[in-house]
Amino acid sequence: MIERRVMKRIPINRAARLSFGEMNGTHPCVVRDISALGACISTPYYIFAHEFVLSFDGHSGAFFCRVVWRKQTLCGVSFLLRRRSPKPANDSSGTMNVVRLGRPILGRRGRL
């Protein structure tokens, strides 16, 4: 068989949990192998969702995943960038990182 993956996967066979957006709770799975770009996951059931969150050790490491392929109870996923809800334009609760032509400008909280 010809290997078509960009990065080599490392076999880990480690227990993990899946979270689906609209469903309560988490569901068990085993991560068979993993790379920086994706993983192979085994579950006791067929995964119908196209996207979900994969977590290890009680959510200490969470990955947003998109299913790339499925075969019975195995699926290959690619890791997505974490989704963030956009902040309103007038939200000043965070720090301001504004630089104009390489010079910092003063914000409400002093020099940045």
Short mmCIF file of C-alpha atoms in Angstrom, two decimals:
data_model
loop_
_atom_site.label_atom_id
_atom_site.label_comp_id
_atom_site.label_asym_id
_atom_site.label_seq_id
_atom_site.Cartn_x
_atom_site.Cartn_y
_atom_site.Cartn_z
CA MET A 1 0.00 0.00 0.00
CA ILE A 2 1.28 3.48 -0.86
CA GLU A 3 1.53 5.92 2.04
CA ARG A 4 -0.22 9.17 1.06
CA ARG A 5 -0.01 11.08 4.33
CA VAL A 6 2.02 14.25 4.48
CA MET A 7 3.34 13.52 7.97
CA LYS A 8 4.15 10.18 9.55
CA ARG A 9 1.72 9.14 12.28
CA ILE A 10 2.88 7.91 15.67
CA PRO A 11 1.00 4.91 17.13
CA ILE A 12 -0.26 5.74 20.64
CA ASN A 13 -3.38 3.59 21.34
CA ARG A 14 -4.57 6.00 24.03
CA ALA A 15 -8.05 6.41 25.51
CA ALA A 16 -9.76 9.73 24.80
CA ARG A 17 -13.23 11.30 24.76
CA LEU A 18 -15.36 12.79 22.00
CA SER A 19 -17.72 15.75 22.42
CA PHE A 20 -20.36 16.57 19.86
CA GLY A 21 -21.71 20.11 19.69
CA GLU A 22 -25.41 19.54 20.32
CA MET A 23 -25.14 16.37 22.45
CA ASN A 24 -24.62 16.35 26.20
CA GLY A 25 -21.71 14.45 27.71
CA THR A 26 -18.66 12.82 26.21
CA HIS A 27 -18.20 9.52 24.44
CA PRO A 28 -15.29 7.05 24.69
CA CYS A 29 -12.81 6.38 21.91
CA VAL A 30 -9.25 5.19 21.35
CA VAL A 31 -6.75 7.26 19.39
CA ARG A 32 -4.82 4.65 17.39
CA ASP A 33 -2.24 6.98 15.88
CA ILE A 34 -1.63 10.70 15.74
CA SER A 35 0.39 13.37 13.93
CA ALA A 36 0.48 17.17 14.02
CA LEU A 37 -2.19 17.25 11.31
CA GLY A 38 -4.60 14.48 12.31
CA ALA A 39 -5.33 11.13 13.91
CA CYS A 40 -6.98 7.74 13.48
CA ILE A 41 -9.78 7.13 15.98
CA SER A 42 -11.54 3.91 16.94
CA THR A 43 -14.96 3.95 18.62
CA PRO A 44 -17.42 1.28 19.75
CA TYR A 45 -19.96 2.80 17.34
CA TYR A 46 -20.15 4.48 13.93
CA ILE A 47 -19.51 8.24 14.07
CA PHE A 48 -22.11 10.16 12.09
CA ALA A 49 -20.87 13.65 12.95
CA HIS A 50 -18.60 15.50 10.54
CA GLU A 51 -16.93 17.62 13.25
CA PHE A 52 -16.33 17.08 16.95
CA VAL A 53 -13.91 17.78 19.80
CA LEU A 54 -11.35 15.15 20.79
CA SER A 55 -9.93 15.45 24.31
CA PHE A 56 -7.38 13.67 26.45
CA ASP A 57 -7.13 13.67 30.27
CA GLY A 58 -10.41 15.37 31.04
CA HIS A 59 -10.19 18.19 28.49
CA SER A 60 -6.60 19.22 29.30
CA GLY A 61 -5.75 18.82 25.62
CA ALA A 62 -8.61 19.36 23.19
CA PHE A 63 -8.54 19.19 19.39
CA PHE A 64 -11.26 20.36 17.03
CA CYS A 65 -11.56 17.61 14.40
CA ARG A 66 -13.11 17.10 10.97
CA VAL A 67 -13.69 13.57 9.69
CA VAL A 68 -11.70 12.86 6.52
CA TRP A 69 -12.57 9.17 6.07
CA ARG A 70 -14.69 6.48 7.75
CA LYS A 71 -14.56 2.70 7.75
CA GLN A 72 -17.03 1.02 10.12
CA THR A 73 -15.92 2.09 13.62
CA LEU A 74 -12.62 3.66 12.52
CA CYS A 75 -12.26 7.18 11.25
CA GLY A 76 -9.45 9.46 10.18
CA VAL A 77 -9.64 13.08 11.26
CA SER A 78 -7.78 16.27 10.49
CA PHE A 79 -7.22 18.85 13.20
CA LEU A 80 -8.83 22.25 12.74
CA LEU A 81 -7.85 25.60 14.18
CA ARG A 82 -9.79 26.36 17.34
CA ARG A 83 -12.91 28.34 16.67
CA ARG A 84 -13.31 31.58 18.53
CA SER A 85 -16.42 33.64 18.78
CA PRO A 86 -15.82 37.09 17.35
CA LYS A 87 -15.71 39.99 19.82
CA PRO A 88 -17.81 43.06 19.17
CA ALA A 89 -15.88 45.95 17.63
CA ASN A 90 -16.48 48.14 20.69
CA ASP A 91 -15.30 45.49 23.21
CA SER A 92 -12.46 47.04 25.22
CA SER A 93 -12.18 44.29 27.84
CA GLY A 94 -9.00 42.82 26.34
CA THR A 95 -5.65 44.40 25.74
CA MET A 96 -5.22 46.46 22.64
CA ASN A 97 -2.39 45.48 20.32
CA VAL A 98 -2.29 48.38 17.92
CA VAL A 99 0.91 49.39 16.20
CA ARG A 100 1.16 52.06 13.53
CA LEU A 101 4.30 52.16 11.37
CA GLY A 102 6.30 50.29 14.01
CA ARG A 103 5.52 52.80 16.78
CA PRO A 104 3.28 51.84 19.70
CA ILE A 105 0.40 54.19 20.35
CA LEU A 106 -1.21 55.00 23.67
CA GLY A 107 -4.37 53.16 24.62
CA ARG A 108 -6.74 53.52 27.56
CA ARG A 109 -4.48 51.41 29.75
CA GLY A 110 -1.26 53.23 29.09
CA ARG A 111 1.54 52.56 26.66
CA LEU A 112 1.33 49.31 24.70
#
